Every structure is written in C-alpha cells, then in structure tokens.
CSV table of C-alpha atoms in Angstrom, one decimal:
chain,number,residue,atom,x,y,z
A,1,UNK,CA,76.5,110.2,41.2
A,2,UNK,CA,80.1,109.7,40.7
A,3,UNK,CA,82.0,108.5,43.7
A,4,UNK,CA,84.9,110.4,45.1
A,5,UNK,CA,88.0,108.8,43.8
A,6,UNK,CA,91.4,110.1,44.3
A,7,UNK,CA,95.0,109.1,45.1
A,8,UNK,CA,95.9,109.6,48.8
A,9,UNK,CA,99.3,109.4,50.6
A,10,UNK,CA,99.8,107.6,53.9
A,11,UNK,CA,100.4,110.1,56.6
A,12,UNK,CA,101.2,107.7,59.5
A,13,UNK,CA,101.1,104.0,60.2
A,14,UNK,CA,100.7,102.9,63.8
A,15,UNK,CA,99.9,99.7,65.5
A,16,UNK,CA,96.4,99.6,67.0
A,17,UNK,CA,96.7,96.3,68.8
A,18,UNK,CA,98.5,93.0,68.0
A,19,UNK,CA,98.0,92.3,64.1
A,20,UNK,CA,96.1,95.7,63.6
A,21,UNK,CA,97.6,98.6,61.9
A,22,UNK,CA,96.1,101.9,61.6
A,23,UNK,CA,96.7,104.2,58.7
A,24,UNK,CA,96.0,107.9,58.4
A,25,UNK,CA,95.5,109.1,55.0
A,26,UNK,CA,95.6,112.6,53.5
A,27,UNK,CA,95.6,114.4,50.0
A,28,UNK,CA,99.2,114.5,48.8
A,29,UNK,CA,99.0,118.4,48.4
A,30,UNK,CA,96.8,119.0,51.4
A,31,UNK,CA,92.9,120.1,51.4
A,32,UNK,CA,89.7,119.0,52.7
A,33,UNK,CA,88.3,115.5,52.1
A,34,UNK,CA,84.6,114.6,51.8
A,35,UNK,CA,82.5,114.6,54.9
A,36,UNK,CA,81.6,111.4,56.4
A,37,UNK,CA,79.4,110.1,59.2
A,38,UNK,CA,79.9,107.3,61.5
A,39,UNK,CA,79.5,103.8,59.9
A,40,UNK,CA,81.0,105.0,56.7
A,41,UNK,CA,83.8,102.9,54.6
A,42,UNK,CA,85.9,103.4,52.0
A,43,UNK,CA,87.2,101.4,48.9
A,44,UNK,CA,91.0,101.0,49.0
A,45,UNK,CA,92.4,100.1,45.5
A,46,UNK,CA,95.7,98.5,46.5
A,47,UNK,CA,96.6,96.9,43.3
A,48,UNK,CA,95.3,94.7,40.5
A,49,UNK,CA,92.6,92.4,42.2
A,50,UNK,CA,93.2,93.9,45.6
A,51,UNK,CA,90.4,96.2,46.3
A,52,UNK,CA,89.2,96.3,50.1
A,53,UNK,CA,86.7,98.0,52.2
A,54,UNK,CA,87.9,99.6,55.5
A,55,UNK,CA,85.6,101.5,57.7
A,56,UNK,CA,86.6,104.8,58.7
A,57,UNK,CA,87.4,105.1,62.5
A,58,UNK,CA,88.7,108.6,63.0
A,59,UNK,CA,87.0,111.8,63.7
A,60,UNK,CA,84.3,112.9,61.2
A,61,UNK,CA,85.3,116.6,62.1
A,62,UNK,CA,88.9,116.1,60.9
A,63,UNK,CA,88.4,117.0,57.1
A,64,UNK,CA,92.1,116.7,56.5
A,65,UNK,CA,92.5,113.0,57.3
A,66,UNK,CA,91.0,109.8,57.2
A,67,UNK,CA,91.8,106.9,59.5
A,68,UNK,CA,91.4,103.2,58.7
A,69,UNK,CA,92.6,100.1,60.7
A,70,UNK,CA,93.2,96.8,59.0
A,71,UNK,CA,93.8,93.3,60.7
A,72,UNK,CA,96.4,91.2,59.3
A,73,UNK,CA,94.7,88.0,58.2
A,74,UNK,CA,97.2,85.0,57.7
A,75,UNK,CA,94.4,83.2,55.7
A,76,UNK,CA,93.2,86.3,53.7
A,77,UNK,CA,93.4,87.0,50.1
A,78,UNK,CA,96.3,89.2,50.2
A,79,UNK,CA,94.8,92.7,51.0
A,80,UNK,CA,95.7,92.9,54.6
A,81,UNK,CA,99.3,91.5,53.8
A,82,UNK,CA,99.8,94.4,51.4
A,83,UNK,CA,98.6,96.8,54.0
A,84,UNK,CA,101.0,95.5,56.6
A,85,UNK,CA,104.0,94.8,54.6
A,86,UNK,CA,103.9,97.4,51.9
A,87,UNK,CA,102.4,100.7,52.9
A,88,UNK,CA,104.5,103.0,54.9
A,89,UNK,CA,104.4,106.8,55.4
A,90,UNK,CA,104.5,108.5,52.0
A,91,UNK,CA,103.0,105.7,50.1
A,92,UNK,CA,100.3,106.4,47.6
A,93,UNK,CA,96.9,104.5,47.6
A,94,UNK,CA,93.9,105.0,45.6
A,95,UNK,CA,90.6,105.6,47.4
A,96,UNK,CA,87.1,105.7,46.5
A,97,UNK,CA,84.0,106.7,48.7
A,98,UNK,CA,83.0,107.3,51.4
A,99,UNK,CA,79.7,105.3,51.4
A,100,UNK,CA,77.6,104.4,54.4
A,101,UNK,CA,75.2,101.5,54.6
A,102,UNK,CA,75.7,101.4,58.4
A,103,UNK,CA,74.4,104.9,59.6
A,104,UNK,CA,73.9,105.9,63.1
A,105,UNK,CA,70.2,106.7,63.4
A,106,UNK,CA,68.9,108.9,66.1
A,107,UNK,CA,67.8,107.3,69.4
A,108,UNK,CA,67.5,108.0,73.1
A,109,UNK,CA,69.8,104.9,73.8
A,110,UNK,CA,72.3,102.3,72.2
A,111,UNK,CA,73.6,99.3,72.9
A,112,UNK,CA,76.9,98.5,70.8
A,113,UNK,CA,78.4,95.1,70.4
A,114,UNK,CA,81.8,94.8,68.7
A,115,UNK,CA,83.9,91.6,68.0
A,116,UNK,CA,87.6,92.1,66.9
A,117,UNK,CA,88.3,94.5,64.1
A,118,UNK,CA,84.3,95.2,64.0
A,119,UNK,CA,85.2,97.9,66.7
A,120,UNK,CA,86.2,100.3,63.7
A,121,UNK,CA,82.8,101.4,62.6
A,122,UNK,CA,81.5,101.5,66.2
A,123,UNK,CA,84.1,103.8,67.4
A,124,UNK,CA,83.0,107.0,65.9
A,125,UNK,CA,79.6,106.1,66.8
A,126,UNK,CA,80.4,106.2,70.4
A,127,UNK,CA,81.7,109.9,70.3
A,128,UNK,CA,78.6,110.8,68.0
A,129,UNK,CA,76.3,109.2,70.8
A,130,UNK,CA,77.9,110.9,73.5
A,131,UNK,CA,77.7,114.2,71.8
A,132,UNK,CA,74.0,113.7,71.1
A,133,UNK,CA,73.5,113.1,74.9
A,134,UNK,CA,72.2,109.5,74.4
A,135,UNK,CA,72.3,106.7,76.8
A,136,UNK,CA,74.7,104.1,75.6
A,137,UNK,CA,76.9,101.1,76.3
A,138,UNK,CA,79.4,99.1,74.4
A,139,UNK,CA,80.4,95.5,74.7
A,140,UNK,CA,83.6,94.6,73.0
A,141,UNK,CA,85.3,91.1,72.7
A,142,UNK,CA,88.3,89.7,71.1
A,143,UNK,CA,90.4,86.8,71.2
A,144,UNK,CA,92.7,88.4,73.9
A,145,UNK,CA,93.3,92.0,75.4
A,146,UNK,CA,96.3,92.6,73.3
A,147,UNK,CA,94.3,91.9,70.0
A,148,UNK,CA,91.6,94.5,70.6
A,149,UNK,CA,92.1,97.4,69.0
A,150,UNK,CA,91.9,101.1,70.4
A,151,UNK,CA,91.3,100.2,74.0
A,152,UNK,CA,93.4,103.2,75.0
A,153,UNK,CA,90.9,105.4,73.2
A,154,UNK,CA,88.0,103.6,74.9
A,155,UNK,CA,89.2,104.1,78.4
A,156,UNK,CA,88.0,107.7,78.4
A,157,UNK,CA,84.5,106.4,78.5
A,158,UNK,CA,84.9,104.5,81.8
A,159,UNK,CA,82.4,101.8,82.8
A,160,UNK,CA,80.1,102.5,79.9
A,161,UNK,CA,82.8,100.2,78.1
A,162,UNK,CA,83.0,96.4,78.8
A,163,UNK,CA,86.0,94.8,77.5
A,164,UNK,CA,85.8,91.0,77.1
A,165,UNK,CA,88.7,89.2,76.0
A,166,UNK,CA,87.6,85.5,75.3
A,167,UNK,CA,90.7,84.1,76.9
A,168,UNK,CA,89.7,85.6,80.0
A,169,UNK,CA,85.9,85.9,80.2
A,170,UNK,CA,84.9,83.4,77.5
A,171,UNK,CA,82.3,84.1,74.9
A,172,UNK,CA,80.3,87.5,75.1
A,173,UNK,CA,77.5,87.6,77.7
A,174,UNK,CA,74.9,88.9,75.1
A,175,UNK,CA,72.2,88.7,77.4
A,176,UNK,CA,73.6,91.1,79.7
A,177,UNK,CA,72.9,93.8,77.1
A,178,UNK,CA,70.2,92.5,74.9
A,179,UNK,CA,67.7,91.0,77.4
A,180,UNK,CA,64.8,93.5,78.4
A,181,UNK,CA,65.8,96.2,75.9
A,182,UNK,CA,64.0,99.4,76.9
A,183,UNK,CA,61.6,100.8,74.1
A,184,UNK,CA,63.4,102.9,71.8
A,185,UNK,CA,66.7,101.3,72.0
A,186,UNK,CA,68.8,100.6,68.9
A,187,UNK,CA,71.5,97.9,68.7
A,188,UNK,CA,74.5,98.4,66.5
A,189,UNK,CA,76.7,95.2,66.1
A,190,UNK,CA,79.9,94.5,63.8
A,191,UNK,CA,82.2,91.6,64.1
A,192,UNK,CA,82.6,88.1,62.9
A,193,UNK,CA,79.7,86.2,61.5
A,194,UNK,CA,78.9,83.9,64.3
A,195,UNK,CA,78.7,87.0,66.6
A,196,UNK,CA,76.2,88.6,64.3
A,197,UNK,CA,74.0,85.6,64.0
A,198,UNK,CA,73.9,85.1,67.9
A,199,UNK,CA,72.9,88.9,68.1
A,200,UNK,CA,70.2,88.5,65.4
A,201,UNK,CA,68.8,85.3,67.2
A,202,UNK,CA,68.1,87.3,70.4
A,203,UNK,CA,67.6,90.9,69.2
A,204,UNK,CA,64.4,92.4,67.7
A,205,UNK,CA,64.8,92.9,64.0
A,206,UNK,CA,63.3,96.4,64.3
A,207,UNK,CA,66.0,97.5,66.8
A,208,UNK,CA,69.1,95.9,65.2
A,209,UNK,CA,71.7,97.3,62.9
A,210,UNK,CA,74.5,95.3,61.8
A,211,UNK,CA,77.3,95.4,59.4
A,212,UNK,CA,79.2,92.3,57.8
A,213,UNK,CA,82.6,92.0,56.7
A,214,UNK,CA,81.8,88.6,55.1
A,215,UNK,CA,78.5,87.7,53.5
A,216,UNK,CA,76.0,85.4,55.1
A,217,UNK,CA,76.0,81.7,54.5
A,218,UNK,CA,73.4,80.6,52.0
A,219,UNK,CA,70.2,80.0,53.6
A,220,UNK,CA,69.1,76.4,53.9
A,221,UNK,CA,66.9,75.3,50.8
A,222,UNK,CA,67.9,78.5,49.0
A,223,UNK,CA,66.0,78.9,45.5
A,224,UNK,CA,67.8,77.3,42.3
A,225,UNK,CA,69.0,80.1,40.2
A,226,UNK,CA,66.8,80.5,36.9
A,227,UNK,CA,67.3,82.6,33.9
A,228,UNK,CA,65.7,85.9,33.7
A,229,UNK,CA,65.7,89.2,31.7
A,230,UNK,CA,67.2,92.6,32.7
A,231,UNK,CA,66.1,95.7,31.0
A,232,UNK,CA,68.5,98.7,31.4
A,233,UNK,CA,66.2,101.7,31.4
A,234,UNK,CA,68.8,104.4,30.9
A,235,UNK,CA,70.8,102.4,28.5
A,236,UNK,CA,68.0,101.0,26.3
A,237,UNK,CA,69.1,97.6,26.4
A,238,UNK,CA,68.1,94.2,27.8
A,239,UNK,CA,70.3,91.4,28.9
A,240,UNK,CA,69.7,87.7,29.8
A,241,UNK,CA,71.1,86.7,33.2
A,242,UNK,CA,71.5,82.9,32.9
A,243,UNK,CA,71.9,80.7,36.1
A,244,UNK,CA,75.4,80.8,37.8
A,245,UNK,CA,75.9,84.3,36.4
A,246,UNK,CA,75.4,87.7,38.3
A,247,UNK,CA,73.5,90.5,37.1
A,248,UNK,CA,76.6,92.6,37.5
A,249,UNK,CA,78.6,90.4,35.1
A,250,UNK,CA,75.8,90.3,32.4
A,251,UNK,CA,75.6,94.0,32.6
A,252,UNK,CA,79.4,94.7,32.3
A,253,UNK,CA,79.5,92.2,29.4
A,254,UNK,CA,77.0,94.3,27.6
A,255,UNK,CA,79.2,97.2,27.8
A,256,UNK,CA,77.6,99.1,30.6
A,257,UNK,CA,80.0,100.5,33.2
A,258,UNK,CA,78.8,99.8,36.9
A,259,UNK,CA,80.7,100.8,40.2
A,260,UNK,CA,81.4,97.7,42.0
A,261,UNK,CA,83.8,96.3,44.5
A,262,UNK,CA,83.6,93.4,46.9
A,263,UNK,CA,81.5,91.1,44.6
A,264,UNK,CA,80.3,89.3,47.6
A,265,UNK,CA,77.1,91.6,48.5
A,266,UNK,CA,78.8,93.3,51.7
A,267,UNK,CA,80.2,96.6,50.6
A,268,UNK,CA,77.0,98.1,48.7
A,269,UNK,CA,79.0,99.6,46.0
A,270,UNK,CA,76.9,98.1,43.3
A,271,UNK,CA,73.6,99.1,44.9
A,272,UNK,CA,71.0,99.9,41.7
A,273,UNK,CA,67.6,101.3,41.8
A,274,UNK,CA,64.8,98.7,40.8
A,275,UNK,CA,62.2,100.3,38.6
A,276,UNK,CA,60.1,97.2,37.9
A,277,UNK,CA,60.2,93.6,38.9
A,278,UNK,CA,60.7,92.0,42.5
A,279,UNK,CA,64.7,91.3,43.4
A,280,UNK,CA,65.8,88.1,45.2
A,281,UNK,CA,67.8,89.6,47.7
A,282,UNK,CA,71.1,87.9,48.5
A,283,UNK,CA,73.3,90.4,50.1
A,284,UNK,CA,74.3,91.2,53.5
A,285,UNK,CA,73.7,95.0,53.3
A,286,UNK,CA,70.1,95.8,53.0
A,287,UNK,CA,67.8,95.9,55.9
A,288,UNK,CA,64.6,93.9,56.3
A,289,UNK,CA,62.5,96.8,55.5
A,290,UNK,CA,64.8,97.7,52.4
A,291,UNK,CA,64.3,94.3,51.1
A,292,UNK,CA,60.6,94.3,51.5
A,293,UNK,CA,60.4,97.7,49.6
A,294,UNK,CA,62.3,96.2,46.6
A,295,UNK,CA,63.4,99.7,45.5
A,296,UNK,CA,67.1,98.9,45.2
A,297,UNK,CA,69.2,95.7,44.9
A,298,UNK,CA,72.9,94.6,45.2
A,299,UNK,CA,73.4,93.4,41.6
A,300,UNK,CA,76.8,91.4,42.4
A,301,UNK,CA,74.8,88.6,44.2
A,302,UNK,CA,71.0,89.4,44.1
A,303,UNK,CA,68.9,87.9,41.4
A,304,UNK,CA,65.0,88.1,40.3
A,305,UNK,CA,61.7,86.5,41.7
A,306,UNK,CA,60.3,86.1,38.4
A,307,UNK,CA,61.4,86.4,34.7
A,308,UNK,CA,62.1,90.3,34.5
A,309,UNK,CA,63.7,93.3,36.2
A,310,UNK,CA,64.0,96.7,35.0
A,311,UNK,CA,67.1,98.6,36.6
A,312,UNK,CA,68.0,102.2,36.5
A,313,UNK,CA,71.2,101.5,34.5
C-alpha cells in the first residue's frame, strides 16, 4: 500500500513548554487529511538527511489539521533545530503517513506513564479513554514543570493526572501506579529509554505497550552477524546480506524500492511481511507476541536466524 505523501504548510507555531514547539499543519489548499487514531506518527521530510518521526498529538476528529510537537535537542542530529529555527507559519514541509505501531487497544482501565516529550502520543489516548468510559490515570514526569508540554490541556482531567517534575519530586514513583495492577489493565508508556526500561522491569509484558524514540541498547551477548540469503518473492530476486550490512541496504542495492525512514528500528516504516524463515528481531517496535509469530520484520535492523529468508518484496 502506498503511504500518504504530500506537501503540507505550517498553519501555526506555538510554544508547548520550554524547549518544545507545537506545529499545526494543513493542506495548502485546504481539504481533509487522512484519518488517524491515537498513537499514530508521521514522517516529516525536512530536507536531505533530515527525515524525522513525530507523534500526532491533536484531535483525531479534526480532519483539516495535524498537530505535532518537537523538543529542541541541543545534541541532536539537526532535525529539531530545523523545526525550531526555520519552520514558521506558511512554510511548506513534506509529510508521509500516518502510521501506528502504538495503537490504543480496548480495555476497561489504563495506566498511562509519560516522560518528557513522550506525552505526545499519550495525549490523544487520554481523550479516547475518556470517551470510551474507561478508568484511567496518567503519571507524567519531566525535568522541570516548565519543560513539561501541554500541562494546561491536561489540567481539565483533574486528579487523574499526576505531574511529577523531577526537580520537585525526584524520579517517578512507578510503584504507585504499576504495583498490584487489576486484571484487564493496560499500561501505555512513552519517554526516554531509562524510563521505559524501568517500566518494563516491573510491569507484566502482557499488560505493557511502549513506544521508543530511540533504539534499545544491544542486548548483552548479542549474536554475531552472519551472512544469509534473502529471496524477494515479488521481485524474483535473491540477495546476499553479509555481516555488517542490513537487509534494507542489500535490497535497495539490488534496485528494489522500499519505504524506510529512521534506519534504527524505531519507526516501523520498513516493516515487511516474512513468507519463510525465522527473523532475528532487533527492532524497538514489534511486541513480544509479534516477534514470536515471526510474520513481519523491520528490515533496517533485524536479520535472520538461519541461512535464508523469503520476504514479500
């Protein structure tokens, strides 16, 4: 399926917190944008080598605009600086998507945990949980209160939202929301890697849904890369993937066009169906159940447990 790919214009730029800029995007001539659900993100093509993924954090019912929020990262790779320094109302940006690897599944109750800019995919989930009549709470942490985005919007939810700026409360008290979870509770968490690691340590895997902005650290004793063959079922080609080279690179070198974006296994753009063989999953997107099923893989980082894969490419 071809992803929605078009040029949008910046309608508004507003501060969402210290160092966080919220951008509202629309079609230049007006008109409806593709529908999306909480947890979705879009690829924003800022320029050569500057393609970034940002969560949609507005109202899914608003089909005329999309809202994203971008944290300025002084030690980043240039994407956030571009957004903060160069995108003003009227500027054009190319956008692709939306895609959703962090969907809000139906449940009677939720525990939401967000850290820093990780509030962005969580924000529309709160409204959806509220509309569904589910029981929910949010624990939201940041370095300081001023650095925490959308706190004014969150105020309408009253005491179901706990704001925990680290300079006042210290590290998030995860036990207060994760210990003794009632049956049927789903936990949604987004934020920096150490927060997600801590939540994963104390939350049942079947109850946890996470989204990472950066890839997980390689596991200790990770397998050494070995050469393997990939058969491209639709293209009628076979390619060799040597150690140190990704499936994505090998496929593109063979002249097969594949959608991709982050090349780090975090955005899900290059997810590909596996027809035969067993993937060696190294991404930060697929759930434990999806990995066990082995029906898809992220070809930018994942490899093969064996000598051969057949992919739907």
